[in-house]
PDB file of C-alpha atoms in Angstrom:
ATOM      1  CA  UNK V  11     -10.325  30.509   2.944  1.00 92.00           C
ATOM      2  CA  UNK V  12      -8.483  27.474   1.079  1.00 94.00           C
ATOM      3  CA  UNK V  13     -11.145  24.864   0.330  1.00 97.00           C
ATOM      4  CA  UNK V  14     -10.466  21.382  -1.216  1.00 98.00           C
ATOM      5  CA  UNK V  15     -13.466  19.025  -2.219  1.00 98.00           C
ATOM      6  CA  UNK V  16     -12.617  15.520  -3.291  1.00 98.00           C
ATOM      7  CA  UNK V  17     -15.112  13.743  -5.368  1.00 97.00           C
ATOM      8  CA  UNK V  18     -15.433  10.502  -7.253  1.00 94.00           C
ATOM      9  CA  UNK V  19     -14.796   7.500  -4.413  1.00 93.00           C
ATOM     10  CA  UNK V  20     -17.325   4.921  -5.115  1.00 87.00           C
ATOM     11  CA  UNK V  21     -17.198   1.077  -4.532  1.00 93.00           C
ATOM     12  CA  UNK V  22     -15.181  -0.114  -7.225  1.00 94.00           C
ATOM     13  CA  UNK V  23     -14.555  -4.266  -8.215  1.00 95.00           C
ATOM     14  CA  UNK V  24     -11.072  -5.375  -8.292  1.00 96.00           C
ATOM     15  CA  UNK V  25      -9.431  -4.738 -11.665  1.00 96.00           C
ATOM     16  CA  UNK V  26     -11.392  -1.834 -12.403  1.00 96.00           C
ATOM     17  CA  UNK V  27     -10.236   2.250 -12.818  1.00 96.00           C
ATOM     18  CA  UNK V  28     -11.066   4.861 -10.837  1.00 97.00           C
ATOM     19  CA  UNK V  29     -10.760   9.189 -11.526  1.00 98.00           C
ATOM     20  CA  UNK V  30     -10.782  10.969  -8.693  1.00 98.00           C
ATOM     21  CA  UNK V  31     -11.106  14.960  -8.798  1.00 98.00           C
ATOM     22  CA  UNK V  32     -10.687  17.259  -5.796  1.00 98.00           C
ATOM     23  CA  UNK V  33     -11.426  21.264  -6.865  1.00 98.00           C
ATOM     24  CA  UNK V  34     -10.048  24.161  -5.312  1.00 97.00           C
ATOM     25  CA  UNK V  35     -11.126  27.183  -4.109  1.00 97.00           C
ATOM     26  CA  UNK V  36      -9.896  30.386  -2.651  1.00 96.00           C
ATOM     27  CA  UNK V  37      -6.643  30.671  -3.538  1.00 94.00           C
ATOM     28  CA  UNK V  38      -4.625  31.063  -6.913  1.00 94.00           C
ATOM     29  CA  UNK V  39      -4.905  27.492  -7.727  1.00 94.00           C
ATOM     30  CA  UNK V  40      -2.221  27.817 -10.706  1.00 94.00           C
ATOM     31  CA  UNK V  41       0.132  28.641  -8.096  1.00 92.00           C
ATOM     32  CA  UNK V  42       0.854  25.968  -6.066  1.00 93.00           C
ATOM     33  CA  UNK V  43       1.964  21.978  -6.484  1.00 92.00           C
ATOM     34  CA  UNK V  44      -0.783  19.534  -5.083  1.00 94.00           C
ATOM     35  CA  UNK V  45      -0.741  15.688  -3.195  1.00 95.00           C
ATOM     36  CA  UNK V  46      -2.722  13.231  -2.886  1.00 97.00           C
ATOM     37  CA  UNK V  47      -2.407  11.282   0.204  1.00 97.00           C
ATOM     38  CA  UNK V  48      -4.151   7.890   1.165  1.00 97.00           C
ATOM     39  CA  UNK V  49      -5.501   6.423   4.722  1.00 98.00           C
ATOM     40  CA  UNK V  50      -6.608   2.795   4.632  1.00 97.00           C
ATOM     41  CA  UNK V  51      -9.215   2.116   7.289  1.00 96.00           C
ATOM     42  CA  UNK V  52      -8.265   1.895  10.644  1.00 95.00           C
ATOM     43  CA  UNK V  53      -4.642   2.304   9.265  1.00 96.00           C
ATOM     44  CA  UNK V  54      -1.998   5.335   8.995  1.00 96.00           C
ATOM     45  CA  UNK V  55      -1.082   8.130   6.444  1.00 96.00           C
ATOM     46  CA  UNK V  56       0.222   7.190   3.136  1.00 95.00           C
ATOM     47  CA  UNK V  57       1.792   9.668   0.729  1.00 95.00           C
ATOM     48  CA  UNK V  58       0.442   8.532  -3.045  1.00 95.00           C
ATOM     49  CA  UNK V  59       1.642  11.580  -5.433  1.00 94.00           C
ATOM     50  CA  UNK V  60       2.632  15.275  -5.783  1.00 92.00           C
ATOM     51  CA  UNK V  61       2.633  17.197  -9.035  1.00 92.00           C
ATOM     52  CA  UNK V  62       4.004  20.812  -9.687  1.00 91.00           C
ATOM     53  CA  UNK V  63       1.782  23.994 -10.368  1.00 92.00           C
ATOM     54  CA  UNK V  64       2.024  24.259 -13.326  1.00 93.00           C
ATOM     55  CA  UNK V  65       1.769  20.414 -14.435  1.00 93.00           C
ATOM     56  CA  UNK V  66       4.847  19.973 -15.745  1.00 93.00           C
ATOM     57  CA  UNK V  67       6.898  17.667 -12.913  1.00 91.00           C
ATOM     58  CA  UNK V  68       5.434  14.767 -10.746  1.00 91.00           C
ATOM     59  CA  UNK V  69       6.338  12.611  -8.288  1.00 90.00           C
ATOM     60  CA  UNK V  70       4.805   8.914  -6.927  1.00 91.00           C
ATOM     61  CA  UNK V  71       4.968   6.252  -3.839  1.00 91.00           C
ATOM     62  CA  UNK V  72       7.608   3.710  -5.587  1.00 86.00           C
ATOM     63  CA  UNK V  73       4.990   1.041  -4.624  1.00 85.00           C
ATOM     64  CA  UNK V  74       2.306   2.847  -6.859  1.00 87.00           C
ATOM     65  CA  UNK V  75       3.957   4.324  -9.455  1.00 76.00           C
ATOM     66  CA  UNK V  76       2.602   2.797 -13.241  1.00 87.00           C
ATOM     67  CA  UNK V  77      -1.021   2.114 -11.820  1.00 95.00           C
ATOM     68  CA  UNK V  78      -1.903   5.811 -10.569  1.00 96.00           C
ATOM     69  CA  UNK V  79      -1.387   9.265 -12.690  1.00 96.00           C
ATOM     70  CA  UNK V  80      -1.929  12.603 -10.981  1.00 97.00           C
ATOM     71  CA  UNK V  81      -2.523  15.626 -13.119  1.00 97.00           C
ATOM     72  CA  UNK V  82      -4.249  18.638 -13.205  1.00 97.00           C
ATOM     73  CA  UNK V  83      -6.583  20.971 -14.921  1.00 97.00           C
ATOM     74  CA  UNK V  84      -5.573  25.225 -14.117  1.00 97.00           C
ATOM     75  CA  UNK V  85      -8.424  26.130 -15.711  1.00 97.00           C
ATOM     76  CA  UNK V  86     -10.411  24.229 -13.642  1.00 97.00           C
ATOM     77  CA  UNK V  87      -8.857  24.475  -9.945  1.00 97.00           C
ATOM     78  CA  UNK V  88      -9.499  20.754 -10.287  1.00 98.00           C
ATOM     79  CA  UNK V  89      -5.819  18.209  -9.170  1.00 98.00           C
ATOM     80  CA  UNK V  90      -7.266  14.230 -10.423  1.00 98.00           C
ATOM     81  CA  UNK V  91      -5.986  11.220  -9.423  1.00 98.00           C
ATOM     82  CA  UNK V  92      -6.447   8.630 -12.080  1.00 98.00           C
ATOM     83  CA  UNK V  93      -5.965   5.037 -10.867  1.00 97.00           C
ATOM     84  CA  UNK V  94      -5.915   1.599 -12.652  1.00 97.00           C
ATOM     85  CA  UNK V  95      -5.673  -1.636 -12.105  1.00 96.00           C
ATOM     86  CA  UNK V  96      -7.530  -1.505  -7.965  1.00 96.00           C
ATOM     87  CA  UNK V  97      -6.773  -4.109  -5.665  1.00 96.00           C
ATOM     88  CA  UNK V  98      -8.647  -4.266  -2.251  1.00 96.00           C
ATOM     89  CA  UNK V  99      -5.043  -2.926  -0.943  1.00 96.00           C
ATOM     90  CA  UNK V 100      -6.292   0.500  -2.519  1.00 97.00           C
ATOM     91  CA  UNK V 101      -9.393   0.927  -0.479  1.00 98.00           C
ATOM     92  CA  UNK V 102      -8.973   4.053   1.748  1.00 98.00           C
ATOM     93  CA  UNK V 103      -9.911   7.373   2.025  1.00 98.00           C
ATOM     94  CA  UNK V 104      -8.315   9.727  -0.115  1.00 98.00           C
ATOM     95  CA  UNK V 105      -7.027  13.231   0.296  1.00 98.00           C
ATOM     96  CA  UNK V 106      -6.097  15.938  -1.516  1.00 97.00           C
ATOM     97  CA  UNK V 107      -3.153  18.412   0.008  1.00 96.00           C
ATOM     98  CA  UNK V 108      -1.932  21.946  -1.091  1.00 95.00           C
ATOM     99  CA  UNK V 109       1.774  22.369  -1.140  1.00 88.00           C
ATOM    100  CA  UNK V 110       2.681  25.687   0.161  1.00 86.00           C
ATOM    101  CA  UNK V 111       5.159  26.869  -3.136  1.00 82.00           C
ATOM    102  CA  UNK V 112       4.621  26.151  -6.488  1.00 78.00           C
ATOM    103  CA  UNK V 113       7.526  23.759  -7.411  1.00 78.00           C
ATOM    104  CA  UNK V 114       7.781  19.949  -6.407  1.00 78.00           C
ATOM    105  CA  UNK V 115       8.510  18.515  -3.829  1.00 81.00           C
ATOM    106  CA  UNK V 116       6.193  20.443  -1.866  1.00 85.00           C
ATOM    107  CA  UNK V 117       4.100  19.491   1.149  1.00 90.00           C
ATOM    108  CA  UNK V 118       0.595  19.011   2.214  1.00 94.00           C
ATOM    109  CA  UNK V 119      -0.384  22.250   4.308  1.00 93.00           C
ATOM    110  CA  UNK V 120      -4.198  22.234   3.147  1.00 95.00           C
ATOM    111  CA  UNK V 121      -5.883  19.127   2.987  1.00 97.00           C
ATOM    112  CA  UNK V 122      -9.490  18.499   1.691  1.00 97.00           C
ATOM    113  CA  UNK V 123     -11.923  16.091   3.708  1.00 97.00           C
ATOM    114  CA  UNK V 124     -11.596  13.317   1.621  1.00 97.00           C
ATOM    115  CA  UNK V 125     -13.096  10.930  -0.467  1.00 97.00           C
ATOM    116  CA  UNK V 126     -13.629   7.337   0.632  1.00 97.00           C
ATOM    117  CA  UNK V 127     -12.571   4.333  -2.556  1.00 98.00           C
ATOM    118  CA  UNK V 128     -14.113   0.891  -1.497  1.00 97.00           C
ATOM    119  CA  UNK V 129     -12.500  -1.908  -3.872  1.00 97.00           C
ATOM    120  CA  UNK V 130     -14.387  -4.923  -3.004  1.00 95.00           C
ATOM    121  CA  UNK V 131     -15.994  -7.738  -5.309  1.00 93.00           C
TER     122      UNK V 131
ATOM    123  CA  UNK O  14       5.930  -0.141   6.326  1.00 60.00           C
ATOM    124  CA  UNK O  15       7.258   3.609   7.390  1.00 73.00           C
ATOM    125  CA  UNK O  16      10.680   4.665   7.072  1.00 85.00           C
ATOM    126  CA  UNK O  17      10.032   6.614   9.811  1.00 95.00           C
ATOM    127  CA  UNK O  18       9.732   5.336  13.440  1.00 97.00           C
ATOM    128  CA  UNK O  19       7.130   6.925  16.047  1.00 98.00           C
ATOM    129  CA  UNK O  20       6.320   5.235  19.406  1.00 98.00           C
ATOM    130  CA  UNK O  21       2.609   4.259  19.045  1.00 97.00           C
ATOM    131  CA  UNK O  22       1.187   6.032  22.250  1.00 97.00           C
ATOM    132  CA  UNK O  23       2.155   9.074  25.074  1.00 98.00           C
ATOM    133  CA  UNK O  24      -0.367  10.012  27.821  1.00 96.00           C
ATOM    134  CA  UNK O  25      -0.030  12.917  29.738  1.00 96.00           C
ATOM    135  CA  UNK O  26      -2.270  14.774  32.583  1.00 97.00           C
ATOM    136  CA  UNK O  27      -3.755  17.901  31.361  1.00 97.00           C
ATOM    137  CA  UNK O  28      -1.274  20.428  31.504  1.00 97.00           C
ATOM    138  CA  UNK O  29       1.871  18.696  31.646  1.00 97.00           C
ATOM    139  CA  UNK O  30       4.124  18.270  28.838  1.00 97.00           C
ATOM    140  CA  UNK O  31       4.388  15.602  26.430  1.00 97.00           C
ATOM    141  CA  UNK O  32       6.987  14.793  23.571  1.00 98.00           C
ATOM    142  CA  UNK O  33       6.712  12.717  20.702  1.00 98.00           C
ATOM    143  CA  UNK O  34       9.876  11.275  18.639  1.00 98.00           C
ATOM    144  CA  UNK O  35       9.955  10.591  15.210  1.00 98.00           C
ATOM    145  CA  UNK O  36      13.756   8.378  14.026  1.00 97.00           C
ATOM    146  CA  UNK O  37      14.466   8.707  10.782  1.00 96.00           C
ATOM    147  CA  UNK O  38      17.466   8.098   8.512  1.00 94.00           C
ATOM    148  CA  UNK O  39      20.024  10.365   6.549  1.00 93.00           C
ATOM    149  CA  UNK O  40      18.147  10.420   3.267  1.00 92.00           C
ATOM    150  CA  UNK O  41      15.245  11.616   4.591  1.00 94.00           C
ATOM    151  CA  UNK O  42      15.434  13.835   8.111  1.00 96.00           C
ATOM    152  CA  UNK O  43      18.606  14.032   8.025  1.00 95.00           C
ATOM    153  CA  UNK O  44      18.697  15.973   4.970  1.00 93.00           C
ATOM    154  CA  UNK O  45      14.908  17.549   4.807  1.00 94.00           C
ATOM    155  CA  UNK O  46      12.889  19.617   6.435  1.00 95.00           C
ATOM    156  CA  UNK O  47      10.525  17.527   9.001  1.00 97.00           C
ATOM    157  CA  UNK O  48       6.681  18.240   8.936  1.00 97.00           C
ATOM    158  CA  UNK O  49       3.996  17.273  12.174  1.00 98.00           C
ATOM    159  CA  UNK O  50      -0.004  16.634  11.608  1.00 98.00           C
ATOM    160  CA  UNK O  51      -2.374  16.226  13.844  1.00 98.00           C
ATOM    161  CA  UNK O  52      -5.314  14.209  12.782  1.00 98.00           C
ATOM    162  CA  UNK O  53      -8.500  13.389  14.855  1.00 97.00           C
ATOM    163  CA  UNK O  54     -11.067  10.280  14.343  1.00 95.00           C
ATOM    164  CA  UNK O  55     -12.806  10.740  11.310  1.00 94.00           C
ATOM    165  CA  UNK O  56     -11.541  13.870  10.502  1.00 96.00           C
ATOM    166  CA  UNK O  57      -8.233  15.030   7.838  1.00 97.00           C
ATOM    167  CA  UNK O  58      -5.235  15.408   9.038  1.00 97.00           C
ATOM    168  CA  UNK O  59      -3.817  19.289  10.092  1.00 97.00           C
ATOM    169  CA  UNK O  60      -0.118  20.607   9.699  1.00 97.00           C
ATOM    170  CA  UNK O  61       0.761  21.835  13.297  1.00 97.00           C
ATOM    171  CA  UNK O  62       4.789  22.394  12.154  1.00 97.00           C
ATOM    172  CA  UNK O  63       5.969  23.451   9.195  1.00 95.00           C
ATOM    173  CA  UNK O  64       9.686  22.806   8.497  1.00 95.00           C
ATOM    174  CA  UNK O  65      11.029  21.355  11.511  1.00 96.00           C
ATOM    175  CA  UNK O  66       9.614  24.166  13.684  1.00 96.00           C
ATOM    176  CA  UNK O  67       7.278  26.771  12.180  1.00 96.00           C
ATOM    177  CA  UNK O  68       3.835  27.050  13.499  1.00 96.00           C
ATOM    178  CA  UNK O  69       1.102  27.714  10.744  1.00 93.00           C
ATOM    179  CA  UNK O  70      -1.154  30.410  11.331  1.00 92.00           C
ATOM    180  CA  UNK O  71      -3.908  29.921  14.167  1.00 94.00           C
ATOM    181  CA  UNK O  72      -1.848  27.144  15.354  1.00 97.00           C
ATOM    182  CA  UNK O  73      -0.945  27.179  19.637  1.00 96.00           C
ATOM    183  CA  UNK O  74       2.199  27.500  20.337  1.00 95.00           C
ATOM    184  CA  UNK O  75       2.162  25.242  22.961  1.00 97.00           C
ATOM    185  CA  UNK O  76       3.083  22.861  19.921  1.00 98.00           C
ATOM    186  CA  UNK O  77       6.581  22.520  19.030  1.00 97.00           C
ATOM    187  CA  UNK O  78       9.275  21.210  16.719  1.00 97.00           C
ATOM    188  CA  UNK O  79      12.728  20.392  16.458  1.00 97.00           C
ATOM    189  CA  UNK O  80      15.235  18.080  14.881  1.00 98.00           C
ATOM    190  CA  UNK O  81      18.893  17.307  15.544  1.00 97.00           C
ATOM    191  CA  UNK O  82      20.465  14.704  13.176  1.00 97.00           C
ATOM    192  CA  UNK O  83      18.183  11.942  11.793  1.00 97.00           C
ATOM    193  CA  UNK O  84      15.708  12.391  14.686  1.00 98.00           C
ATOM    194  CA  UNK O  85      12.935  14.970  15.350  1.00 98.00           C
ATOM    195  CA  UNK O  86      10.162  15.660  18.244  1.00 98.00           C
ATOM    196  CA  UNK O  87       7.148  17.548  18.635  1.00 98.00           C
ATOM    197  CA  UNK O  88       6.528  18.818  21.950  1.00 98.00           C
ATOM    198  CA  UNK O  89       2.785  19.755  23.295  1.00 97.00           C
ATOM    199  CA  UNK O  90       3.289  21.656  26.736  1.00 97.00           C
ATOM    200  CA  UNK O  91       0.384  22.357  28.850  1.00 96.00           C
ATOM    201  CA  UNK O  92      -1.367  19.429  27.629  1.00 97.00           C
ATOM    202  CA  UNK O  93      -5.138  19.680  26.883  1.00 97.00           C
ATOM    203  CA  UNK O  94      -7.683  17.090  26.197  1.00 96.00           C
ATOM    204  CA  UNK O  95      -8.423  19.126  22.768  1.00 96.00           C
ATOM    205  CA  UNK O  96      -4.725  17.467  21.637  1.00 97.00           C
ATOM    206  CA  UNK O  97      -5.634  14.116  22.142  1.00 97.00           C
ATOM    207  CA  UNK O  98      -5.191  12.645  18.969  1.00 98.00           C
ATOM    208  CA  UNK O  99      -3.282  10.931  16.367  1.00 98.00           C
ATOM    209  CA  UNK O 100       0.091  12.495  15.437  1.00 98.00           C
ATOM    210  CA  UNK O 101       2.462  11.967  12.339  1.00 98.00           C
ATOM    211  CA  UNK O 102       5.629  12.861  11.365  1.00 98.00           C
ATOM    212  CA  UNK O 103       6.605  13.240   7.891  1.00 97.00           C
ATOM    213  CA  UNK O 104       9.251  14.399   5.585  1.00 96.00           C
ATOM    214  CA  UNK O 105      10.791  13.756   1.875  1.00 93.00           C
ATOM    215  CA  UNK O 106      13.489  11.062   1.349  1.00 91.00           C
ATOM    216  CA  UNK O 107      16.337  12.271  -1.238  1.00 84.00           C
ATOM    217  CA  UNK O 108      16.578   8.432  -1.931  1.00 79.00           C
ATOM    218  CA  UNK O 109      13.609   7.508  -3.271  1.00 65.00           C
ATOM    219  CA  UNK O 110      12.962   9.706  -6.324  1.00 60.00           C
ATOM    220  CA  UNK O 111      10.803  12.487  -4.483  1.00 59.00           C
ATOM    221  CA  UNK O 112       8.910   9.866  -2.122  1.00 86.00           C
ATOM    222  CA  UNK O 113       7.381  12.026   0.909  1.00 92.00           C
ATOM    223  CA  UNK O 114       7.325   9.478   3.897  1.00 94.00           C
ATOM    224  CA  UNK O 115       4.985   9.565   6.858  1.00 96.00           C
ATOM    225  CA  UNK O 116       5.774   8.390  10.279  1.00 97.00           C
ATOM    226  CA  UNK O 117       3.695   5.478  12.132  1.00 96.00           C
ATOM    227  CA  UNK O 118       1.816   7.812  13.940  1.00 97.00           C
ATOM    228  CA  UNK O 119       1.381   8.406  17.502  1.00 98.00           C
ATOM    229  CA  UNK O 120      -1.653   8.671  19.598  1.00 98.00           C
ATOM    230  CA  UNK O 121      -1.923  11.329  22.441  1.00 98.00           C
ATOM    231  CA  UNK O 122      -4.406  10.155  25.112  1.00 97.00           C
ATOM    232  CA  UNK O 123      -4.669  12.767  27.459  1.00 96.00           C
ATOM    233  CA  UNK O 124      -5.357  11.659  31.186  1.00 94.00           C
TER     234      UNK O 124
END
């Protein structure tokens, strides 16, 4: 069975940097492009950033794009999210989505059970 | 704010049929395939269509999809109070360098 297992939401302060991880299991990780998507409470689905199987191409939200890097480690199953600069706009729970091919853009068909980011002072 | 449009609510009595639009624009369902999750409280969202209409494995097919132009739907016949919940539409826009969009979401109360 596919499994994805965000880690690394904690309560951050405002201004500070964040890495989130989310490993894979049970399925050729190396094959397929990965998302992260974002849901602030209460509030609905918000696409963040996709990146190809085999690292080489990615895509961000316009509105994000400069403060958050996705990449990803084959050797590791593991897709990160690294994020700079958080605002209390940021805090949400965050996701993790397998595309379904390996090239971008690709889709969240998987998704993990996310990891919650508090940015508060 | 979404790009794409979703009325915010549909009820239905259990086993009727219920349909939920999603109004896009040119650049994005007009041009690209059209994806549907279904996402209960506290839980992470679920693909129920894949590419305008195809039904993931272990998925009913009491769910589904279809687009025409800039607009798509999701259907749910023989409504069950195991659907209610939250449903988005979503789908890439060729105009924003790659940007997947997500509709406003719609929440299925069965009666």
């Amino acid at each position: 069975d596919v499994q994805l297992l965000e880690s690394g939401g904690v309560l951050e302060q405002p201004g500070g940097s964040l890495r989130l991880s989310c490993e894979a299991s049970g399925f050729t990780f190396s094959s397929f492009a990965m998302n992260w998507v974002r849901q602030a409470p209460g509030k609905g689905l918000e696409w963040v950033a996709v990146i190809s199987a085999s690292g080489d191409r990615a895509f961000y939200a316009d509105s994000l794009r400069g403060r958050f890097t996705i990449s990803r480690d084959n050797s590791q199953n593991t897709v990160f999210l690294q994020m700079y600069s958080l605002g209390v706009e940021d805090t949400a729970t965050y996701y993790c989505g397998r595309g379904n091919i390996a090239g971008v853009p690709a889709a969240p068909y998987y998704w993990g059970q996310g990891t919650l980011v508090i940015v508060s002072a | 704010q979404s790009v794409l449009t979703q009325p915010p609510s549909v009820s239905g009595a259990p086993g009727q049929r219920v349909t939920i639009s999603c109004s896009g624009s040119s650049s994005n369902i007009g041009r690209n395939f059209v994806y549907w999750y279904q996402q209960f409280p506290g839980a992470a969202p679920k693909l129920v269509v894949n590419q305008n209409n195809q039904r993931p494995s272990g998925v009913p097919d009491r769910f589904s999809g279809s687009k025409t132009g800039t607009s798509a739907s999701l259907a749910i016949s023989g409504l069950r109070a195991e659907d209610e919940a939250v449903y988005y539409c979503a789908a890439w826009d060729s105009n924003l360098n790659g940007l997947f969009v997500f509709g406003t979401g719609t929440s299925v109360t069965v009666l």
